[in-house]
mmCIF file of C-alpha atoms and ligand atoms in Angstrom:
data_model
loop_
_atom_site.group_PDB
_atom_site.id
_atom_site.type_symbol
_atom_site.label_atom_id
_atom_site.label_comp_id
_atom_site.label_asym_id
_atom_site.label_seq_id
_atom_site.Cartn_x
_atom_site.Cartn_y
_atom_site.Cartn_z
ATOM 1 C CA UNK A 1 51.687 -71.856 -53.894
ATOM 2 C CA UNK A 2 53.956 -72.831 -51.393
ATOM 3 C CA UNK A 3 57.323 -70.931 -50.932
ATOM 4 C CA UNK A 4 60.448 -72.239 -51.655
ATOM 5 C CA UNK A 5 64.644 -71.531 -51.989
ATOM 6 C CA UNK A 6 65.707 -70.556 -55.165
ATOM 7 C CA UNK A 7 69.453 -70.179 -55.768
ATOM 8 C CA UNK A 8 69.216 -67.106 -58.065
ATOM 9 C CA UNK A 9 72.433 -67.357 -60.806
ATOM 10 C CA UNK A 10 69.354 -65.668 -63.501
ATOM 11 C CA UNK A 11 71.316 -63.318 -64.632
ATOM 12 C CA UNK A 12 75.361 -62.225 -65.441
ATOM 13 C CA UNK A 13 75.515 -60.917 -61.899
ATOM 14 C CA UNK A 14 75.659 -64.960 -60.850
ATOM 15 C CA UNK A 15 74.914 -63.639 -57.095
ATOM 16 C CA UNK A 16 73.791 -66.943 -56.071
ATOM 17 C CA UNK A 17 71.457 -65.547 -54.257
ATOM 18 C CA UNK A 18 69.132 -67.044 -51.945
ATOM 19 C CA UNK A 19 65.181 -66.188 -53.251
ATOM 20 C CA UNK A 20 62.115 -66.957 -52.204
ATOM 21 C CA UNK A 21 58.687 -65.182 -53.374
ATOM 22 C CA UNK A 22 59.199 -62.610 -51.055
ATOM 23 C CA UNK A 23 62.640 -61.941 -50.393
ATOM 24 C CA UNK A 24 66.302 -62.164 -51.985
ATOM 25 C CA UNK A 25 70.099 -61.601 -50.920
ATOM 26 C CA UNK A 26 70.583 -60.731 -54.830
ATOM 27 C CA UNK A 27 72.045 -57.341 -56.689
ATOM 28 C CA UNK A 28 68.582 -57.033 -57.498
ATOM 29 C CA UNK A 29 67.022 -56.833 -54.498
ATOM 30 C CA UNK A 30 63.750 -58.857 -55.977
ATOM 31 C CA UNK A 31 61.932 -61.919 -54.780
ATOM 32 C CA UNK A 32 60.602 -64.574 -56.873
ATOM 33 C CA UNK A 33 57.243 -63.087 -57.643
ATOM 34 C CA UNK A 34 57.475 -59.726 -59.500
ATOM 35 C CA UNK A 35 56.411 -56.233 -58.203
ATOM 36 C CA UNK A 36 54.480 -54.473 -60.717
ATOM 37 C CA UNK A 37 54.686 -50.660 -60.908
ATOM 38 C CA UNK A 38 52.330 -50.370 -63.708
ATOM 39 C CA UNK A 39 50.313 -52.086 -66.679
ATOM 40 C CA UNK A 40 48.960 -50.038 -69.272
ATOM 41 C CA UNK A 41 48.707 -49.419 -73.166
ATOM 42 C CA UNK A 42 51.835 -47.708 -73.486
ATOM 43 C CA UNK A 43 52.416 -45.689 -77.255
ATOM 44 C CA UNK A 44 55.508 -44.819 -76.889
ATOM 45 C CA UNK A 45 57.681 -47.407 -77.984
ATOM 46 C CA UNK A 46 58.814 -48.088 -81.426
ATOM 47 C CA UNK A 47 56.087 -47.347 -84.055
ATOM 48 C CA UNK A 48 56.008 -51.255 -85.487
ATOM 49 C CA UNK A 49 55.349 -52.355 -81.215
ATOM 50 C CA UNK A 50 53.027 -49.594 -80.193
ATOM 51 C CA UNK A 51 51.056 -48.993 -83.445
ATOM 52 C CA UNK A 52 47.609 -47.129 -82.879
ATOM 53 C CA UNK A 53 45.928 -49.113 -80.104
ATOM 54 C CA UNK A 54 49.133 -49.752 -78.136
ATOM 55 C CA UNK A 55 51.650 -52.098 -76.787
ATOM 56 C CA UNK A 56 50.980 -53.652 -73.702
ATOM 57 C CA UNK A 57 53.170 -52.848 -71.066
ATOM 58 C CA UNK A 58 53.897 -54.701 -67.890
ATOM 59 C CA UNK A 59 56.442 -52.784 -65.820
ATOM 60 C CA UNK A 60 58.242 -54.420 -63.352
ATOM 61 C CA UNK A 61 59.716 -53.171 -60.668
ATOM 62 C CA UNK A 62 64.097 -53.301 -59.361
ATOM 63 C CA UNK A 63 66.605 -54.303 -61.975
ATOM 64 C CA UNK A 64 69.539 -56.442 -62.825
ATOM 65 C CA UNK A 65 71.713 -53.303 -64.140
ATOM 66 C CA UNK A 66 70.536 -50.400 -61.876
ATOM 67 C CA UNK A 67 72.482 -47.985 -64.468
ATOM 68 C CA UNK A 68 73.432 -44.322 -62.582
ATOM 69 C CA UNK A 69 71.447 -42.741 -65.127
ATOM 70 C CA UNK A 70 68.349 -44.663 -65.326
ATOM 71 C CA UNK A 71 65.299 -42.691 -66.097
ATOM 72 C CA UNK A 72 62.818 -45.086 -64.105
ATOM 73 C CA UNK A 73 65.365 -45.063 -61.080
ATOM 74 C CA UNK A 74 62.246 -44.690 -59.078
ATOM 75 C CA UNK A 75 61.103 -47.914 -59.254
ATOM 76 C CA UNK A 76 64.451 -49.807 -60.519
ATOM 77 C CA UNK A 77 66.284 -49.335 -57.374
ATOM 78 C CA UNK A 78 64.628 -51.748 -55.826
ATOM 79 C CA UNK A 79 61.141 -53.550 -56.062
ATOM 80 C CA UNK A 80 58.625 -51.160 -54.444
ATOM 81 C CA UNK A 81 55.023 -52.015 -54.325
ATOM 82 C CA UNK A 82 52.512 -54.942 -54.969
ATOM 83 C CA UNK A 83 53.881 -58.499 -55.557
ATOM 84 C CA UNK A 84 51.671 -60.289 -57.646
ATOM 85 C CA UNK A 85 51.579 -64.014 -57.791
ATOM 86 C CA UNK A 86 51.773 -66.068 -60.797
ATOM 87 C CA UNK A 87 48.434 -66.045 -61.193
ATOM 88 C CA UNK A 88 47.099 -62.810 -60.668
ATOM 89 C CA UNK A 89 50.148 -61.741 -63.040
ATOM 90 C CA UNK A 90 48.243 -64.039 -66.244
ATOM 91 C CA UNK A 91 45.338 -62.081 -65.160
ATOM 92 C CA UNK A 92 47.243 -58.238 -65.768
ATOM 93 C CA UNK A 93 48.294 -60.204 -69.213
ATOM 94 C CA UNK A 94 44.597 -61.170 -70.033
ATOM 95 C CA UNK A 95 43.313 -57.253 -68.640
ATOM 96 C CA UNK A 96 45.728 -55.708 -71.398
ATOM 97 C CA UNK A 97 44.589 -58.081 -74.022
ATOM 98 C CA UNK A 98 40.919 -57.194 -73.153
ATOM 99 C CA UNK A 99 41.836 -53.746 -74.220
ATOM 100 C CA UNK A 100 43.185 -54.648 -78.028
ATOM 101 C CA UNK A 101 47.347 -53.810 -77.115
ATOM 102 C CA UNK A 102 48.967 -55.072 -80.596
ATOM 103 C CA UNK A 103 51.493 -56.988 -78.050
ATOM 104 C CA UNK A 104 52.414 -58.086 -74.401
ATOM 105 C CA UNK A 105 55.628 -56.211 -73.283
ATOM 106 C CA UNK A 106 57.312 -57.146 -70.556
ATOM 107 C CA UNK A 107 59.641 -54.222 -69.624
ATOM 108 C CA UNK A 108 62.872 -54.950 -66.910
ATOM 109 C CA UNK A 109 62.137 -58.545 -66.961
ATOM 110 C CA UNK A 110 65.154 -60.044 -66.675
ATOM 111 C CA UNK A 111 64.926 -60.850 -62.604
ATOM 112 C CA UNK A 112 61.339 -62.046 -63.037
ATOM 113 C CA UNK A 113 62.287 -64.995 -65.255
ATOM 114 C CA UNK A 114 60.836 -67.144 -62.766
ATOM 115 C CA UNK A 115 57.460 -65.604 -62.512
ATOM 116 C CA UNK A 116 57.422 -65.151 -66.714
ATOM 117 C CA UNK A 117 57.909 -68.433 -67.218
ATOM 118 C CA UNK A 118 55.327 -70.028 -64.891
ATOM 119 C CA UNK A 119 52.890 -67.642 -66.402
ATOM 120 C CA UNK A 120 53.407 -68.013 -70.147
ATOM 121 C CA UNK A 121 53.923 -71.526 -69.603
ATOM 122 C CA UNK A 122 49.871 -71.675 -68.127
ATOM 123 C CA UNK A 123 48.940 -69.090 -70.241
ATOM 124 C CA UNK A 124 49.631 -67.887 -73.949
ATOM 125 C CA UNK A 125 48.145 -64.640 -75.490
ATOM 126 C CA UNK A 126 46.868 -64.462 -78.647
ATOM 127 C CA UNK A 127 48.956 -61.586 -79.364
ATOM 128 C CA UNK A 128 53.070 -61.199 -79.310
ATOM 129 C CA UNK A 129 55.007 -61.426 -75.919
ATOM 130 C CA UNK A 130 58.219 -58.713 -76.014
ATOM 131 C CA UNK A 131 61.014 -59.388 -73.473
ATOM 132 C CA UNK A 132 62.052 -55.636 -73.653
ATOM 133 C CA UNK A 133 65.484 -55.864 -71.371
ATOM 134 C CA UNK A 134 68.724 -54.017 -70.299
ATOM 135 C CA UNK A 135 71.078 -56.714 -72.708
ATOM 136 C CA UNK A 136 72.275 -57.746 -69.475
ATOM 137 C CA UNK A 137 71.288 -61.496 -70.224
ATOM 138 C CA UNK A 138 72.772 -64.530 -69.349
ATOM 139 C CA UNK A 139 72.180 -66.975 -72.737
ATOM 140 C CA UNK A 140 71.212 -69.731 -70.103
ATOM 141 C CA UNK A 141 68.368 -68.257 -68.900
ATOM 142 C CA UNK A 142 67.273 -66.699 -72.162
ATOM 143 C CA UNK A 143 67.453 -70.608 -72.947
ATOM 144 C CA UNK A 144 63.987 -71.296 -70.564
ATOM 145 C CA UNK A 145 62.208 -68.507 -72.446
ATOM 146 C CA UNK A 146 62.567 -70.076 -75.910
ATOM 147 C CA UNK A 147 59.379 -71.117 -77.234
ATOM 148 C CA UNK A 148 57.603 -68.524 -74.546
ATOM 149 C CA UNK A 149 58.828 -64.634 -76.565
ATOM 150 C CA UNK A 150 58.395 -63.497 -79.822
ATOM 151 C CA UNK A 151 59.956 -60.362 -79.832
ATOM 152 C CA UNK A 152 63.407 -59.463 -77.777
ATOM 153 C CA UNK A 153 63.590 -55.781 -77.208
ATOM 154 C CA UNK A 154 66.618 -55.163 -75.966
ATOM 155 C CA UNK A 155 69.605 -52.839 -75.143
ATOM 156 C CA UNK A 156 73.539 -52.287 -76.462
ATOM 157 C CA UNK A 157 74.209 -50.149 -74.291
ATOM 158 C CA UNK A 158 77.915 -50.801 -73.804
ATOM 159 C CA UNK A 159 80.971 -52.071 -76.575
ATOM 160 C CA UNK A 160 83.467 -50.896 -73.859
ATOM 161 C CA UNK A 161 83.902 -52.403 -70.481
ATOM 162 C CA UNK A 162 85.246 -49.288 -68.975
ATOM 163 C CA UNK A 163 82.041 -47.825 -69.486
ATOM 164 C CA UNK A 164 80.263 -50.504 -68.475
ATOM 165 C CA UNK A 165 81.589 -50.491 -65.075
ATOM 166 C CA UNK A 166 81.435 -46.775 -64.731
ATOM 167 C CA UNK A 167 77.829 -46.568 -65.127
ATOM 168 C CA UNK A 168 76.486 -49.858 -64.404
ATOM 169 C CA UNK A 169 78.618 -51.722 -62.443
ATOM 170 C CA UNK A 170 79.186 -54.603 -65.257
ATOM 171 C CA UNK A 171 82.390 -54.404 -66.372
ATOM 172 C CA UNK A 172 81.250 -57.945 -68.491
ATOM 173 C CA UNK A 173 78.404 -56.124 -70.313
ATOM 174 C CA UNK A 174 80.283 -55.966 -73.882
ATOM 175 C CA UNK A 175 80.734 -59.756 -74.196
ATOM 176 C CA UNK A 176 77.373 -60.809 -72.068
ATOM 177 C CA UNK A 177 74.959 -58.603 -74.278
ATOM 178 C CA UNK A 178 77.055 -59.731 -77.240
ATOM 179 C CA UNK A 179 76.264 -63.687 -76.173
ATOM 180 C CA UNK A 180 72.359 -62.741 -75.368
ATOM 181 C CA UNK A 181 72.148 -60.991 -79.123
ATOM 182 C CA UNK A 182 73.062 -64.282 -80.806
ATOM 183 C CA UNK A 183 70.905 -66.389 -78.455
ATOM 184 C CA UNK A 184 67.822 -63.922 -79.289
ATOM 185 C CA UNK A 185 68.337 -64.485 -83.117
ATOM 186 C CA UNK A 186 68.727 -67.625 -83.099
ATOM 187 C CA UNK A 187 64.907 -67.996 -80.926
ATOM 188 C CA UNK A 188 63.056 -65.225 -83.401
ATOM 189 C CA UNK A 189 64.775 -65.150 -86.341
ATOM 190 C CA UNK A 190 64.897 -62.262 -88.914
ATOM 191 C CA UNK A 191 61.908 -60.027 -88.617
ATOM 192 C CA UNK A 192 58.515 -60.630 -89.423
ATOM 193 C CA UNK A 193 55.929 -58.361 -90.021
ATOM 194 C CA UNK A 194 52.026 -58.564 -90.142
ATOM 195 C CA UNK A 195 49.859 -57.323 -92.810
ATOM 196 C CA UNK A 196 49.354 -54.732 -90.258
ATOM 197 C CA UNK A 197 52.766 -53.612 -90.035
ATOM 198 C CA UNK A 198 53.258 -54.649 -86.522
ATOM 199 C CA UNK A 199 56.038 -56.891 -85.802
ATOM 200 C CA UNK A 200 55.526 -60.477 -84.900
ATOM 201 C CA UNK A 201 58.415 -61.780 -84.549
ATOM 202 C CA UNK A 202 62.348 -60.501 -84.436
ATOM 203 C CA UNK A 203 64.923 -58.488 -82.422
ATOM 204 C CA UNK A 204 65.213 -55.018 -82.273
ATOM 205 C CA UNK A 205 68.221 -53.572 -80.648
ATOM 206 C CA UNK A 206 67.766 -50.049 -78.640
ATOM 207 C CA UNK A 207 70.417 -47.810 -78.379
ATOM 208 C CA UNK A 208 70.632 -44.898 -76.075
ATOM 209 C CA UNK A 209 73.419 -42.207 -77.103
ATOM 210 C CA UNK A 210 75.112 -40.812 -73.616
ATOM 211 C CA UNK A 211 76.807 -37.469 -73.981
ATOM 212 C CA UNK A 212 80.680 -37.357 -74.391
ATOM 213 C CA UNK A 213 80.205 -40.958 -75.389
ATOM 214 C CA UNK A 214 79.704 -40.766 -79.045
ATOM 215 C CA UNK A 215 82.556 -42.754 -80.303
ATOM 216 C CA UNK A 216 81.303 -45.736 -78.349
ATOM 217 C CA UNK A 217 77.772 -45.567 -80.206
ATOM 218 C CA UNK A 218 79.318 -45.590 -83.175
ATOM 219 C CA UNK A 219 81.225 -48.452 -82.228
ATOM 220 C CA UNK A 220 78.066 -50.337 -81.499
ATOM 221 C CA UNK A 221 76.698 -49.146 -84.998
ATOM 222 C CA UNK A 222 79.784 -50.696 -86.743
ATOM 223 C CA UNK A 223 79.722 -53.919 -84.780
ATOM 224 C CA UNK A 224 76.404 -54.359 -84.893
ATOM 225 C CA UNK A 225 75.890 -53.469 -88.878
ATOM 226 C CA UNK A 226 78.923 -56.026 -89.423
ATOM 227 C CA UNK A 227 77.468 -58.576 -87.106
ATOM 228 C CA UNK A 228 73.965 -58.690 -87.951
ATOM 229 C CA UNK A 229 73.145 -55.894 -90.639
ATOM 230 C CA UNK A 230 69.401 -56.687 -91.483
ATOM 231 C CA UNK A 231 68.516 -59.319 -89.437
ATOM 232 C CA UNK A 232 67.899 -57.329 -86.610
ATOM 233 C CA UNK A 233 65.915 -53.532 -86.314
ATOM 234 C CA UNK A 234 68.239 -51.166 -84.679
ATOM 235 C CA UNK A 235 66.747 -48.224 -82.871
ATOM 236 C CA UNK A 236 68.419 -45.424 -81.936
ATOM 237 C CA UNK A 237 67.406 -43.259 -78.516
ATOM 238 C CA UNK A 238 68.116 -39.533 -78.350
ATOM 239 C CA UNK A 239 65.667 -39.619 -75.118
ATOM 240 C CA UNK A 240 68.729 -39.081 -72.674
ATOM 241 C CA UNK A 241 68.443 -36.967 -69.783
ATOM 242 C CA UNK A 242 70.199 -36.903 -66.658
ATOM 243 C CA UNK A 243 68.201 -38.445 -64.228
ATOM 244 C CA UNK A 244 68.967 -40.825 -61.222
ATOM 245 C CA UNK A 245 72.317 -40.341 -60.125
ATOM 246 C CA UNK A 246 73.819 -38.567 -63.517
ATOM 247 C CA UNK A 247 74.736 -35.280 -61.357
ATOM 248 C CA UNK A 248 77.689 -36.899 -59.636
ATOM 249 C CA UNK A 249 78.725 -38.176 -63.486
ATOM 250 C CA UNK A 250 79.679 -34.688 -64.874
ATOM 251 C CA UNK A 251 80.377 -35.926 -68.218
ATOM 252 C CA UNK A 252 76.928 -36.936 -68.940
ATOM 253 C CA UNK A 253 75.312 -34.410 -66.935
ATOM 254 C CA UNK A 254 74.050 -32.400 -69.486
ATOM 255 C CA UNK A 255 71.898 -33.317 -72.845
ATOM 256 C CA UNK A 256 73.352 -34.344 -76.014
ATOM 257 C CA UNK A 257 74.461 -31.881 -78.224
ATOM 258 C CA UNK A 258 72.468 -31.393 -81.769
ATOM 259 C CA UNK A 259 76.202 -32.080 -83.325
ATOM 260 C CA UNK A 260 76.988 -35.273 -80.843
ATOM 261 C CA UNK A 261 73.615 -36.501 -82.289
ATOM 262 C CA UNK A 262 74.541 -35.656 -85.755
ATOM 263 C CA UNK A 263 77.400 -37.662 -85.881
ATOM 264 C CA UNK A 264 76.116 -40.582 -84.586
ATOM 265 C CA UNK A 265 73.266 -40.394 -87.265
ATOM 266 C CA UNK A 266 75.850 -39.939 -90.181
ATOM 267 C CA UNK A 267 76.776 -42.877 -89.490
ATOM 268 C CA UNK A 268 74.146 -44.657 -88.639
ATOM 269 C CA UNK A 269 72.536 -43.757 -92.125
ATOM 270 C CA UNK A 270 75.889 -45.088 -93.807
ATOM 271 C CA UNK A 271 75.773 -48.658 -92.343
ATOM 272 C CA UNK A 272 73.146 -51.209 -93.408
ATOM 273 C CA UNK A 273 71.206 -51.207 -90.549
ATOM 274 C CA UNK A 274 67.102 -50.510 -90.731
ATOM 275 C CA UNK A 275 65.139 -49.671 -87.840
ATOM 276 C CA UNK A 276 64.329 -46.446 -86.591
ATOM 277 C CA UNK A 277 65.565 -43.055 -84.715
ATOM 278 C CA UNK A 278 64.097 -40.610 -82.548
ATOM 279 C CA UNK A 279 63.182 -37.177 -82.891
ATOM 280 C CA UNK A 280 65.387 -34.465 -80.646
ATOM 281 C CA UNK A 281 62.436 -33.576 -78.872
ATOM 282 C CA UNK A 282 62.000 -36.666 -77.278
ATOM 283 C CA UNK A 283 64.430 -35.955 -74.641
ATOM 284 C CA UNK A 284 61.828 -35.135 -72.034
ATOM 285 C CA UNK A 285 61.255 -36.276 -68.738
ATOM 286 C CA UNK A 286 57.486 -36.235 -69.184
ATOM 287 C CA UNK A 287 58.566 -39.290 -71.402
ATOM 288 C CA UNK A 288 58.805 -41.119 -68.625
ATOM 289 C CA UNK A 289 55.828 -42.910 -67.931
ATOM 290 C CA UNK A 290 53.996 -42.229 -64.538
ATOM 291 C CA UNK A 291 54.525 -45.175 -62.353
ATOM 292 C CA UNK A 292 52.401 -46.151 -58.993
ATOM 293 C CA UNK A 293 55.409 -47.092 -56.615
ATOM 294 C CA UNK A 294 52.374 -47.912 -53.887
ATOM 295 C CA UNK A 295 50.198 -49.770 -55.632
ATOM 296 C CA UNK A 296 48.321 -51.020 -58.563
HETATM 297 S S1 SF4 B 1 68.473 -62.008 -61.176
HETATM 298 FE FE1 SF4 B 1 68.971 -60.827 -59.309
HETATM 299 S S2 SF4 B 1 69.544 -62.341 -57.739
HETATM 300 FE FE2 SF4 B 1 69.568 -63.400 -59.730
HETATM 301 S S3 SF4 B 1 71.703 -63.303 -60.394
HETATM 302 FE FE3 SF4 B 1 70.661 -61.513 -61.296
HETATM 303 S S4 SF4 B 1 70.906 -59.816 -59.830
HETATM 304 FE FE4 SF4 B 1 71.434 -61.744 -58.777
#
């Protein structure tokens, strides 16, 4: 494949960024072809994407968001590693198909549109594709992956733009993720399910409760129950730990509270969302999978 200039405007950030396979002025620090930190069955993920043999994770590596309190800060900071090419990236997709994963998940893939689409576009698997991303989506590029994913994944992490900018330096989160949300829908549809109970097609939206910021998730809950109600699987995350740069964040250095939870559950279980929530003992680090910031 022969290199070329890419003027990156992939994502909200709209760096304009000059890109080429290897290299990139961008927030994201990523070239064209993606960095892989680690493929692997991965059964941690929501029951209906994981099931019992697995979902099939492709972890890239850098990020689009880069939030302070990112638990995978290790390889999100910026793209550390192998770079695969187009090619040998269809081959990781056939490897985890080989092994009987119930779905392809892409995870962080939002500055590696380039790469996806070149490779789903040669190659389709047999089995659902997941774009399992930060919400930080610009409905433009989400546009070149119709067709290509059957499942979006994705964040809310943000209804405030305060926030937003505190912790991830998008003070246009709120009304991008809103935007990508709609866009997602309208590719998927409502959720379907196979006789199997996996998902096939849909949108689940992931939330991740931050201490001290429980009026804000229930913010999300309300918009997104009046917004969508079933047509979309809500998750909710109690996994939050400070990690990455958290410490210097005093307000959210520390693990929810059983009663912050609580709250944010009540409500929750009043709206007409369906989906699922995690247990409090899934605020671990050892959650966090163990990723190969060498190799692969
Ligand atoms: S994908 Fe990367 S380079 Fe492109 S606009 Fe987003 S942050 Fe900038």
């Amino acid at each position: 494949m022969a290199d070329f200039l890419y003027i990156c405007n992939d994502c909200p950030r709209s760096c304009n960024a000059r890109r080429t396979f290897y290299t990139s002025t961008g927030y994201c620090k990523a070239g064209l072809l993606p960095v892989i930190n680690r493929a692997a069955p991965h059964f941690w993920e929501e029951p209906c994407i994981s099931g019992k043999s697995g979902s099939g994770t492709v972890f890239f590596g850098g990020c689009n968001l880069k939030c302070v309190y990112c638990q995978n800060s290790i390889i999100s900071r910026a793209p550390k590693g192998k770079v695969y090419t187009v090619d040998e990236l269809i081959i990781k997709i056939k490897d985890l198909e080989a092994m009987g994963v119930h779905n392809i998940n892409l995870v962080t893939p939002t500055h590696c549109t380039y790469a996806i689409v070149e490779a789903l576009t040669k190659y389709r698997p047999s089995v659902p594709v997941v774009y399992n991303c930060g919400g930080y989506e610009s409905v433009e590029t989400l546009k070149r992956l119709d067709g290509l994913i059957d499942i979006y994944l994705t964040d809310f992490k943000y209804l405030c733009s305060d926030t937003a900018k505190r912790y991830s330096k998008a003070p246009d989160y709120p009304e991008m993720v809103k935007a990508a949300l709609k866009e997602m829908l309208k590719q998927t549809g409502t959720p379907v399910f196979g006789r199997d109970g996996m998902l096939r097609k849909g949108v689940i939206v992931r939330h991740l409760v931050l201490p001290s910021n429980i009026d804000e998730s229930i913010k999300i809950i309300d918009y997104l129950d009046r917004e969508y109600g079933n047509k979309i699987l809500f998750s909710l995350m109690h996994q939050y730990y400070p990690a990455g740069d958290a410490q210097e964040y005093p307000e959210i250095n520390r693990r929810l509270t059983k009663h912050e939870y609580k709250k944010v559950l009540n409500r929750l279980f009043e709206s007409s969302l369906d989906g699922f929530v995690q247990d409090s003992d899934s605020a671990k680090a050892s959650y966090t999978p163990k990723f190969d910031t060498d190799s692969n």
